[in-house]
Amino acid sequence: MKIRSPGSFGFSLFLLMLLGYFVLESSAYSPRARIVPWVVGIPTFVLHLIVTLAHRFPKLLHGFDIDVIALARRDRPSSASGESAPSDDGIGPRVELVKLLTIGAWMAASFIALYLVGFLPMLFGFVFLFLWFSGGISWWRSFIIGVVFTGAVWAVFHTMRLTLFEGSLRGAYVPPFF
Amino acid sequence: MFDPLLTAAGRLAELSNLLLVLLGTGFGLAIGILPGLSILTAMALALPFTFGMDPMSAMFLLAGVMGAAPFGGSTTAILFNIPGEPFNAATCFDGYPMASKGEAARALGISAMSSALGGVFGLLILLALIPAVRQIIFAFGPPEFFMLILFGLVTVAFAVPGNMVRGLVCAGLGVLLSLVGFSSTTGDLRFTLGSRNYLWDGLSLSPFFLGIFAIKEVVEYYAQGGSIAPTGEKIRAGLKGTLAGAIESFRYWREFILGSLVGVVVGILPGVDGTVSNFLSYTLAMRGSRHPERFGTGVPEAIVAVESSNNSKDGGDLLPTVAFGIPGSSTMAILMGAFILHGFNPGPLFLREHMDIVWGIILGRLLSSLLASTAGLLAAGLMARLTFLNVIYLVPTIFGLSLLGAYAERENIWDVLLAIVAGLFAYGLVRFKFPIVTLVIGFVLGQMAEQALLQSLQMSFGDYSIFFTRPIALILFFLMILTLFFPFFKRASKEAIP
């Protein structure tokens, strides 16, 4: 039987690998440290393995898949496994993927900008450019919204005496990750 | 008994103290509405301003913040599907669908009234339970806490719309994510991918929560476009809709009492997060409803149950704090810090020696809760109109505020990255029908569960039967099994009916 939704199957595989990482990594820890990762991780892995395999063999999930809302209905309940495939919600999967990649790119760019130049320039730039290019709003309206938003943020943080990150290019300290 | 009450009431009636409650209320509401800035942030920010104040006045300011923040968090949950706090998450289930249908004002009205009455109810129960609190609190040890947390996790997986298997998977994943970092109970550094700096402290709750709810929502707004509520339709907005919702909440008195009782009981138990009460009350209201299939589509009784529970738990978590010096929640821990700052010694004698301060907190929270709800009722119509705005305006503003919120707690830029990654991950979960709420609950409760488990095993010298030989733990275990397997029995019995 063909897998109906490759995107859903791919995401399930990713989750399975993530859960597998937690279970396998735990074997390197002391017995006390691995109790909860194993007690929780192994059943979770097994349950998700069933969810993942159900993409190829839907009947696998039939016995386990319970939708409690469906059970409350007066008519005969059906298994919820038929609802595991994602719905379009009015936009095609290709359009959705393009939009997801676009917003992901905006978020990545905003983080890089934040890292380099700090919050205030990043916020203004993001609001202005996003509304103008992605939102289709006129450049002057986008500019005004950007200025007002950034100004409000500055005012609130200045009043609360909270410091905003100023960017690595301006000498702000970036704590180590590793 | 009445002298401390009269003292506190007299002090509250002073203009300067009334203004302090008002200031605390406004601050708490504003912080509650902003994603990422939680009640803890509000309390921590307000605390230094109490230096030099009279202790009673200081408590009025803090009580104002505590009383208002929960309702502020509900507002964003209803309008934007972004809970202000983890314990506002269940409000999204039915509040946001109502807003999507153009009934945001009605939902806010129901929320405001239920919050106000829940706060009053919780405080009244608090007063009634003061003599019995010792027995309740000391009946719960680590084995009982562990079973209660497990029961809470299973109940949450049961309550979310959709299927239970995915709910349990997400709950398990949330617990595993909570274990990232250095474990103070075992001394191990776990799942840090080689990071000995940033991930030493694990995944911080605030940026993780912001990413899961707020940034995920930003991605959804962008992907779907349009506006939150349908435009071009005649809907009940404005004060009329709000008042109609407020009056309508009185119809659901059963859900109100149930939610309030659950909130108080869970609030009393120290260390158990208020999120559990949120979902427990939602689940119980759904199970007791004549039309449980309507839950999740925007039903008023769901909002009543959840909102009354949110505010009544505040009465519950004050109890162990003032009766024993055991903070009932993180917010209470900050309040205890305020006690120490102002020269008080929190502990078993606090109730006897400083009952006027306790009354001051109670009355201050009561007033704040009523003020916040009134402000909510008056402003609901205006706030509801935000749901008709094109989401393209919401995307950059909410995203910007979320990044600020993620950064604000620890002033660490990597928290911002965590929020973004969590948001994209959460979008994938939601897109492919995994409930993110159970992920958050598992994350919040995971470390508590591990601590309780290891403490229990220490008590019993490694004997697991401790969970089955203590009556309360055993009862909770059976309730958990019942909750897990009841849907299967029900389905089997329904399929047997021709």
XYZ file of C-alpha atoms in Angstrom:
676
model
C 0.000 0.000 0.000
C 1.349 3.410 -0.950
C 2.136 5.961 1.750
C -0.561 8.625 1.401
C 1.333 11.515 2.887
C 5.109 11.540 2.379
C 5.454 14.724 4.448
C 3.744 13.179 7.443
C 5.772 9.984 7.068
C 9.021 11.943 6.832
C 8.190 13.929 9.949
C 7.279 10.742 11.797
C 10.634 9.263 10.838
C 12.374 12.353 12.172
C 10.514 12.031 15.483
C 11.373 8.344 15.617
C 15.066 9.144 15.208
C 14.812 11.787 17.918
C 13.191 9.336 20.328
C 15.746 6.691 19.367
C 18.515 9.125 20.227
C 17.116 9.648 23.724
C 16.796 5.909 24.357
C 20.216 4.958 23.004
C 22.070 7.869 24.576
C 20.643 6.929 27.988
C 22.545 3.656 27.991
C 25.743 5.647 28.600
C 24.471 7.176 31.840
C 24.485 5.916 35.394
C 21.594 3.597 36.391
C 19.777 6.320 38.354
C 20.134 8.768 35.482
C 18.655 6.410 32.923
C 15.582 5.218 34.857
C 13.193 7.926 33.661
C 14.624 8.187 30.104
C 14.068 4.457 29.683
C 10.781 4.180 31.607
C 9.345 7.012 29.502
C 11.476 6.785 26.363
C 11.068 3.118 25.486
C 7.234 3.006 25.599
C 7.119 6.336 23.779
C 9.441 4.962 21.096
C 7.306 1.838 20.702
C 4.079 3.851 20.459
C 5.593 6.143 17.880
C 6.983 3.208 15.920
C 3.390 2.003 15.606
C 2.282 5.505 14.503
C 5.073 5.584 11.885
C 4.411 2.080 10.552
C 0.703 2.936 10.349
C 1.529 5.236 7.417
C 2.323 2.080 5.426
C 0.007 -0.315 7.254
C -2.980 1.700 8.566
C -4.594 -1.318 10.214
C -1.707 -1.466 12.692
C -3.047 1.587 14.482
C -6.673 0.548 14.352
C -6.664 -1.206 17.675
C -4.729 1.517 19.481
C -5.984 4.689 17.942
C -8.723 6.212 20.031
C -10.385 9.541 19.469
C -12.252 10.248 22.687
C -14.343 12.970 21.074
C -15.500 10.530 18.384
C -16.371 8.085 21.166
C -18.704 10.653 22.647
C -20.769 10.847 19.497
C -24.110 9.021 19.329
C -23.305 7.349 16.006
C -20.939 4.408 15.781
C -17.400 5.624 16.362
C -14.745 4.946 13.811
C -11.054 4.581 14.436
C -9.182 7.855 14.327
C -6.387 6.321 12.221
C -8.133 7.491 9.085
C -7.644 11.050 10.256
C -3.894 10.748 10.690
C -3.137 12.122 7.238
C -2.859 15.920 7.237
C -5.595 17.900 5.573
C -4.981 20.655 3.065
C -6.898 23.309 5.017
C -7.574 25.213 1.815
C -3.995 25.586 0.514
C -2.056 23.059 -1.524
C 0.921 21.260 -0.007
C 3.303 22.820 -2.527
C 2.128 26.346 -1.697
C 2.369 25.550 1.985
C 5.924 24.246 1.596
C 6.959 27.419 -0.228
C 5.399 29.554 2.499
C 7.056 27.488 5.224
C 10.451 27.837 3.583
C 9.874 31.563 3.124
C 8.959 32.237 6.746
C 11.795 29.954 7.852
C 14.201 32.009 5.786
C 12.852 35.238 7.298
C 13.331 33.808 10.803
C 16.849 32.608 10.062
C 17.776 35.979 8.582
C 16.315 37.789 11.593
C 18.376 35.689 13.979
C 21.565 36.349 12.017
C 20.754 40.060 11.952
C 20.061 39.978 15.694
C 23.391 38.247 16.315
C 25.274 40.836 14.292
C 23.531 44.161 14.914
C 21.297 43.658 17.935
C 17.599 43.925 18.688
C 16.524 47.422 17.732
C 17.987 47.501 14.192
C 16.825 43.901 13.638
C 13.272 44.620 14.786
C 12.917 47.714 12.625
C 14.470 45.977 9.615
C 12.376 42.860 10.002
C 9.036 44.656 10.434
C 9.738 47.129 7.625
C 11.114 44.660 5.084
C 8.658 41.885 5.908
C 5.586 44.078 5.563
C 6.925 45.690 2.390
C 8.188 42.586 0.543
C 6.171 39.684 1.937
C 3.103 41.563 3.072
C 2.583 43.727 0.011
C 2.108 46.798 2.213
C 3.280 50.152 0.820
C 6.836 51.101 1.733
C 5.889 54.249 3.706
C 3.223 52.440 5.752
C 5.683 49.638 6.483
C 8.281 52.226 7.469
C 5.907 53.967 9.893
C 4.810 50.679 11.480
C 8.451 49.661 11.836
C 9.381 52.925 13.509
C 6.388 52.903 15.871
C 6.909 49.266 16.866
C 10.638 49.652 17.444
C 10.089 52.885 19.327
C 7.515 51.270 21.595
C 9.852 48.388 22.348
C 12.683 50.777 23.162
C 10.400 52.824 25.434
C 9.105 49.813 27.370
C 12.516 48.237 27.849
C 14.099 51.561 28.746
C 11.402 52.166 31.377
C 11.802 48.680 32.846
C 15.599 49.138 32.795
C 16.135 45.951 30.846
C 19.077 45.821 28.479
C 18.629 44.729 24.894
C 21.275 42.763 23.046
C 23.317 45.178 20.959
C 24.935 42.792 18.484
C 28.341 41.130 18.248
C 29.532 43.743 15.737
C 28.982 46.390 18.384
C 30.902 44.476 21.004
C 28.050 42.801 22.860
C 28.966 39.643 24.734
C 27.792 36.385 23.186
C 27.902 33.496 25.650
C 29.450 30.251 24.342
C 27.100 27.532 23.132
C 29.392 24.511 23.434
C -9.734 36.198 63.825
C -11.476 39.394 62.745
C -8.981 41.931 64.033
C -6.352 41.078 61.372
C -9.084 41.134 58.705
C -10.258 44.566 59.801
C -6.685 45.819 59.940
C -5.993 44.633 56.413
C -9.284 45.983 55.080
C -8.632 49.342 56.699
C -5.180 49.529 55.153
C -6.578 48.571 51.734
C -9.095 51.399 51.951
C -6.253 53.954 52.067
C -5.912 55.794 48.761
C -2.201 55.086 48.400
C -2.748 51.340 48.817
C -5.690 51.321 46.422
C -3.440 52.968 43.854
C -0.769 50.342 44.470
C -3.270 47.553 43.805
C -4.375 49.374 40.657
C -0.772 49.789 39.532
C -0.014 46.130 40.204
C -3.170 45.109 38.333
C -2.297 47.181 35.280
C 1.249 45.885 35.263
C 0.118 42.275 35.725
C -2.411 42.584 32.890
C 0.128 44.123 30.518
C 2.727 41.481 31.297
C 0.163 38.693 31.076
C -0.849 39.820 27.601
C 2.708 40.018 26.259
C 3.953 36.640 25.058
C 7.060 35.486 26.870
C 6.764 37.796 29.840
C 5.160 35.643 32.471
C 3.732 36.301 35.904
C 7.124 35.300 37.288
C 8.741 38.075 35.267
C 6.118 40.521 36.474
C 6.637 39.551 40.120
C 10.419 39.649 39.766
C 10.227 43.100 38.155
C 7.819 44.444 40.766
C 9.741 43.089 43.764
C 12.613 45.621 43.765
C 10.093 48.464 43.688
C 8.840 47.323 47.092
C 12.161 48.216 48.748
C 11.520 50.826 51.374
C 7.752 50.349 51.266
C 5.659 49.497 54.254
C 5.292 45.649 54.240
C 1.509 45.743 53.884
C 1.750 48.189 50.965
C 4.364 45.969 49.333
C 2.005 43.009 49.575
C -0.792 45.036 47.984
C 1.405 45.819 44.981
C 2.437 42.187 44.553
C -1.108 40.961 45.116
C -2.222 43.274 42.326
C 0.229 41.648 39.937
C -0.715 38.113 41.017
C -4.423 38.710 40.687
C -4.309 40.192 37.182
C -1.702 38.211 35.233
C -3.750 34.985 34.720
C -6.544 36.892 32.996
C -4.017 38.715 30.798
C -2.688 35.349 29.649
C -6.203 34.160 28.820
C -6.752 37.160 26.563
C -3.997 36.184 24.126
C -5.082 32.551 24.337
C -8.555 33.525 23.130
C -7.580 36.143 20.574
C -4.463 34.619 19.044
C -4.302 30.985 20.235
C -1.162 31.969 22.170
C -1.464 31.246 25.899
C 0.232 33.827 28.065
C 1.257 31.152 30.568
C 1.359 27.350 30.378
C -1.728 27.241 32.592
C -3.670 29.205 29.973
C -3.099 26.530 27.327
C -6.463 24.775 27.752
C -8.216 28.125 27.232
C -7.051 27.955 23.604
C -9.068 24.799 22.936
C -12.415 26.541 22.950
C -11.565 30.217 23.339
C -9.749 30.510 20.027
C -12.401 28.629 18.022
C -14.948 31.086 19.403
C -12.738 33.991 18.308
C -12.350 32.380 14.883
C -16.131 32.479 14.534
C -16.169 36.201 15.297
C -17.214 35.721 18.938
C -14.042 36.909 20.632
C -15.891 39.516 22.694
C -18.287 36.870 24.011
C -15.372 34.543 24.853
C -13.540 37.343 26.662
C -16.689 38.197 28.590
C -17.085 34.584 29.713
C -13.400 34.447 30.622
C -13.500 37.699 32.587
C -16.520 36.716 34.652
C -15.310 33.162 35.310
C -11.864 34.454 36.300
C -13.323 36.953 38.756
C -15.699 34.467 40.353
C -13.054 31.703 40.341
C -10.672 33.971 42.206
C -13.333 34.757 44.816
C -14.269 31.099 45.165
C -10.654 30.029 45.549
C -10.019 32.519 48.289
C -13.176 31.531 50.173
C -12.180 27.863 50.002
C -8.712 28.885 51.166
C -10.221 30.388 54.293
C -12.351 27.336 54.951
C -9.432 24.948 54.490
C -6.906 26.648 56.725
C -7.721 24.339 59.694
C -7.436 21.196 57.521
C -4.436 22.128 55.413
C -1.895 20.323 57.546
C -3.544 16.929 56.980
C -3.910 17.525 53.258
C -0.349 18.619 52.636
C 1.373 16.036 54.820
C -0.669 13.247 53.219
C 1.221 13.883 49.988
C 4.787 12.625 49.831
C 7.051 11.919 46.841
C 5.210 8.686 45.830
C 1.884 10.539 45.778
C 3.369 13.424 43.813
C 4.832 11.026 41.255
C 1.509 9.266 40.760
C -0.347 12.573 40.599
C 1.993 13.820 37.890
C 1.588 10.597 35.890
C -2.179 10.836 36.303
C -2.038 14.440 35.156
C -0.014 13.499 32.049
C -2.377 10.696 31.090
C -5.417 12.902 31.681
C -3.978 15.576 29.461
C -3.313 13.053 26.685
C -6.922 11.960 27.087
C -8.289 15.506 27.007
C -6.698 16.842 23.862
C -8.735 16.713 20.679
C -7.563 14.042 18.273
C -6.170 10.678 19.144
C -4.685 9.501 22.395
C -1.681 7.615 21.031
C -0.176 10.735 19.527
C -0.990 12.604 22.733
C 0.969 10.052 24.747
C 3.872 10.187 22.287
C 4.080 13.948 22.648
C 3.794 13.754 26.426
C 6.680 11.278 26.504
C 8.722 13.466 24.185
C 8.058 16.466 26.416
C 9.289 14.553 29.473
C 12.452 13.524 27.621
C 13.123 17.103 26.498
C 12.781 18.267 30.109
C 15.653 15.969 31.083
C 18.178 17.748 28.852
C 21.005 19.267 30.845
C 22.619 18.725 34.219
C 20.603 16.600 36.606
C 20.884 17.804 40.195
C 19.457 14.521 41.483
C 21.888 12.210 39.690
C 24.831 14.479 38.816
C 24.789 13.493 35.134
C 24.891 15.776 32.132
C 22.323 14.394 29.709
C 21.395 14.834 26.030
C 23.389 18.035 25.537
C 24.981 17.098 22.174
C 28.345 18.145 23.547
C 27.209 21.530 24.817
C 28.667 22.195 28.257
C 27.590 25.809 28.405
C 24.224 26.701 26.982
C 22.550 23.332 27.504
C 24.026 22.785 30.982
C 20.860 24.264 32.453
C 18.667 22.399 29.996
C 16.020 23.884 27.733
C 14.676 27.017 29.361
C 10.899 26.974 29.810
C 10.134 30.511 28.699
C 11.768 30.483 25.236
C 10.651 26.903 24.660
C 7.090 27.810 25.539
C 7.221 30.946 23.386
C 8.464 28.980 20.444
C 5.927 26.186 20.832
C 2.949 28.512 21.036
C 3.748 31.987 19.754
C 6.247 31.362 16.961
C 4.348 28.281 15.834
C 1.274 30.490 15.560
C 3.235 33.074 13.556
C 4.173 30.381 11.041
C 0.533 29.277 10.845
C -0.691 32.844 10.350
C 1.743 33.301 7.472
C 0.903 29.949 5.908
C -2.878 30.456 6.115
C -3.131 34.199 5.511
C -6.395 36.112 5.861
C -7.564 37.084 9.331
C -8.225 35.138 12.505
C -11.994 35.748 12.385
C -14.063 35.844 9.209
C -14.649 39.355 7.954
C -17.793 40.559 6.264
C -20.093 38.731 8.642
C -22.345 40.306 11.210
C -21.032 39.266 14.573
C -21.468 40.346 18.127
C -18.522 42.558 18.908
C -18.230 45.385 21.352
C -19.529 45.768 24.858
C -22.875 44.151 24.057
C -21.196 40.899 23.056
C -18.888 41.033 26.064
C -21.709 41.557 28.538
C -23.735 38.809 26.912
C -20.796 36.471 27.440
C -20.347 37.565 31.044
C -24.010 36.915 31.838
C -23.962 33.627 29.945
C -21.200 32.283 32.182
C -23.690 32.054 35.075
C -25.570 29.323 33.191
C -22.645 26.957 33.631
C -22.483 26.936 37.430
C -21.713 23.193 37.559
C -18.609 23.592 35.401
C -17.665 26.627 37.468
C -17.834 24.768 40.786
C -16.012 21.756 39.362
C -13.238 23.869 37.826
C -12.845 25.952 40.969
C -12.612 22.900 43.230
C -10.034 21.254 40.974
C -8.032 24.483 40.910
C -8.029 24.816 44.690
C -7.077 21.181 45.326
C -4.229 21.203 42.804
C -3.125 24.628 43.980
C -2.800 23.376 47.549
C -0.316 20.679 46.560
C 3.118 22.272 46.652
C 5.243 21.866 43.556
C 2.451 20.678 41.284
C 2.127 23.094 38.428
C -1.123 24.940 37.803
C -1.140 23.564 34.259
C -2.372 20.244 35.631
C -5.472 21.881 37.126
C -6.174 23.586 33.805
C -6.402 20.317 31.937
C -7.971 18.307 34.697
C -10.874 20.723 34.923
C -11.230 20.729 31.118
C -11.283 16.939 31.017
C -13.759 16.614 33.862
C -16.046 19.236 32.324
C -15.934 17.385 29.004
C -16.687 14.041 30.583
C -19.579 15.460 32.560
C -21.077 17.295 29.602
C -24.171 16.117 27.724
C -22.380 17.022 24.480
C -18.692 16.218 24.941
C -18.224 16.022 21.173
C -18.692 19.793 21.019
C -15.648 20.456 23.173
C -12.899 21.927 21.060
C -15.317 23.713 18.717
C -15.885 26.760 20.917
C -18.233 25.928 23.794
C -18.714 28.377 26.660
C -18.714 25.780 29.448
C -15.165 24.720 28.562
C -13.944 28.296 29.046
C -15.869 28.572 32.327
C -14.272 25.377 33.698
C -10.757 26.330 32.686
C -10.833 29.990 33.696
C -12.407 29.363 37.082
C -9.748 26.708 37.717
C -6.938 29.082 36.721
C -7.934 31.714 39.223
C -9.122 29.504 42.052
C -5.785 27.704 42.123
C -4.215 31.003 43.192
C -6.135 30.693 46.430
C -4.957 27.120 46.804
C -1.276 27.748 46.250
C -1.210 30.541 48.817
C -2.221 28.083 51.518
C 0.919 25.945 51.902
C 3.015 29.088 51.446
C 1.616 30.933 54.437
C 0.767 27.866 56.531
C 4.099 26.053 56.257
C 6.526 28.201 54.366
C 6.349 25.721 51.472
C 5.785 27.642 48.227
C 2.769 26.303 46.377
C 4.171 27.488 43.039
C 7.035 29.461 41.529
C 5.041 32.655 42.004
C 4.685 31.868 45.683
C 8.427 31.347 45.896
C 8.879 34.980 44.836
C 6.256 36.047 47.354
C 8.219 34.248 50.047
C 11.239 36.193 48.890
C 9.207 39.332 49.463
C 8.332 38.152 52.984
C 12.015 37.695 53.802
C 12.892 41.018 52.220
C 10.444 42.781 54.503
C 11.654 41.096 57.656
C 9.167 38.244 57.968
C 10.117 34.665 58.654
C 8.012 32.333 56.490
C 7.166 29.111 58.265
C 4.523 27.380 60.369
C 4.177 30.377 62.711
C 3.553 32.890 59.923
C -0.211 32.425 59.973
C -0.360 32.995 63.708
C 1.982 35.980 63.839
C 1.139 37.829 60.615
C -2.463 37.003 59.808
C -3.020 40.648 58.843
C -0.440 40.303 56.050
C -2.184 37.130 54.835
C -5.508 38.972 54.786
C -3.856 41.831 52.963
C -2.689 39.458 50.219
C -6.096 37.803 50.038
C -8.022 41.072 49.821
C -5.481 42.564 47.419
C -5.774 39.584 45.066
C -9.536 39.670 45.290
C -9.666 43.330 44.348
C -7.085 42.869 41.608
C -8.961 39.929 40.108
C -12.176 42.003 40.018
C -10.378 45.035 38.556
C -8.674 42.925 35.887
C -11.949 41.296 34.922
C -13.698 44.669 34.778
C -10.917 46.090 32.604
C -11.196 43.005 30.471
C -14.937 43.427 30.083
C -14.578 47.070 29.096
C -11.699 46.511 26.675
C -12.834 43.184 25.260
C -14.730 44.736 22.389
C -11.688 46.681 21.294
C -9.374 43.714 21.709
C -11.789 41.492 19.803
C -11.406 43.696 16.742
C -7.790 42.589 16.505
C -9.102 39.248 15.278
C -10.345 40.944 12.102
C -6.953 42.428 11.304
C -5.040 40.922 8.385
C -2.583 38.507 9.950
C 0.249 39.939 7.876
C 0.408 42.747 10.449
C 0.457 40.243 13.313
C 3.297 38.111 11.926
C 6.220 40.533 12.385
C 4.879 42.109 15.581
C 4.160 38.892 17.422
C 7.413 37.402 16.131
C 9.353 40.433 17.365
C 7.672 40.367 20.772
C 8.327 36.634 21.051
C 12.036 37.089 20.392
C 12.136 39.834 23.003
C 10.322 37.634 25.470
C 12.680 34.743 24.787
C 15.689 36.978 25.392
C 14.333 38.857 28.409
C 14.436 36.047 30.958
C 18.164 35.210 30.925
C 19.510 37.788 28.449
C 20.993 34.933 26.446
C 20.814 35.148 22.658
C 20.756 31.360 22.310
C 17.352 31.379 23.965
C 16.141 33.268 20.903
C 17.455 30.502 18.656
C 15.778 27.930 20.883
C 12.461 29.731 20.525
C 12.736 29.813 16.724
C 13.703 26.125 16.470
C 10.942 25.136 18.920
C 8.425 27.139 16.906
C 9.277 25.455 13.614
C 9.263 22.042 15.313
C 5.877 22.769 16.878
C 4.467 23.772 13.490
C 5.516 20.372 12.168
C 3.853 18.661 15.140
C 0.590 20.516 14.661
C 0.653 20.118 10.890
C 0.929 16.370 11.196
C -1.685 16.044 13.934
C 0.480 15.741 17.027
C -0.913 17.700 20.011
C 1.665 20.211 21.237
C -0.151 20.778 24.480
C 0.825 17.368 25.840
C 4.387 18.118 24.785
C 4.379 21.257 26.932
C 2.736 19.523 29.878
C 5.273 16.698 29.712
C 8.057 19.253 29.548
C 6.779 21.187 32.556
C 6.157 18.108 34.673
C 9.046 15.904 33.529
C 11.702 17.043 35.967
C 9.232 17.089 38.847
C 8.272 13.511 38.002
C 11.895 12.360 37.988
C 12.641 14.078 41.270
C 9.580 12.546 42.920
C 10.431 9.098 41.534
C 14.025 9.151 42.746
C 13.045 10.510 46.152
C 10.455 7.747 46.481
C 13.010 5.078 45.616
C 15.395 6.593 48.132
C 12.699 6.427 50.816
C 11.971 2.796 50.028
C 15.622 1.760 49.484
C 14.907 0.971 45.841
C 11.651 -0.904 46.418
C 9.105 0.019 43.722
C 6.206 -1.323 45.778
C 6.135 1.998 47.636
C 3.895 3.294 44.850
C 1.366 0.534 45.476
C 1.387 0.289 49.248
C 0.496 3.882 50.037
C -3.295 4.418 49.727
C -3.342 7.780 47.936
C -0.627 6.730 45.473
C -2.496 3.499 44.784
C -5.779 5.340 44.183
C -4.059 7.694 41.769
C -2.504 4.722 39.990
C -5.909 3.104 39.484
C -7.377 6.392 38.272
C -4.557 6.595 35.749
C -5.184 3.031 34.516
C -8.895 3.741 34.309
C -8.294 6.889 32.284
C -5.935 5.006 29.959
C -8.173 2.032 29.266
C -11.663 3.481 29.683
C -11.821 4.737 26.060
C -11.027 1.218 24.794
C -13.797 -0.289 26.924
C -16.229 2.379 25.801
C -15.406 1.843 22.149
C -15.741 -1.905 22.512
C -19.156 -1.517 24.168
C -20.360 0.930 21.508
C -19.231 -1.364 18.698
C -21.118 -4.204 20.367
C -24.392 -2.264 20.090
C -26.041 -3.257 16.782
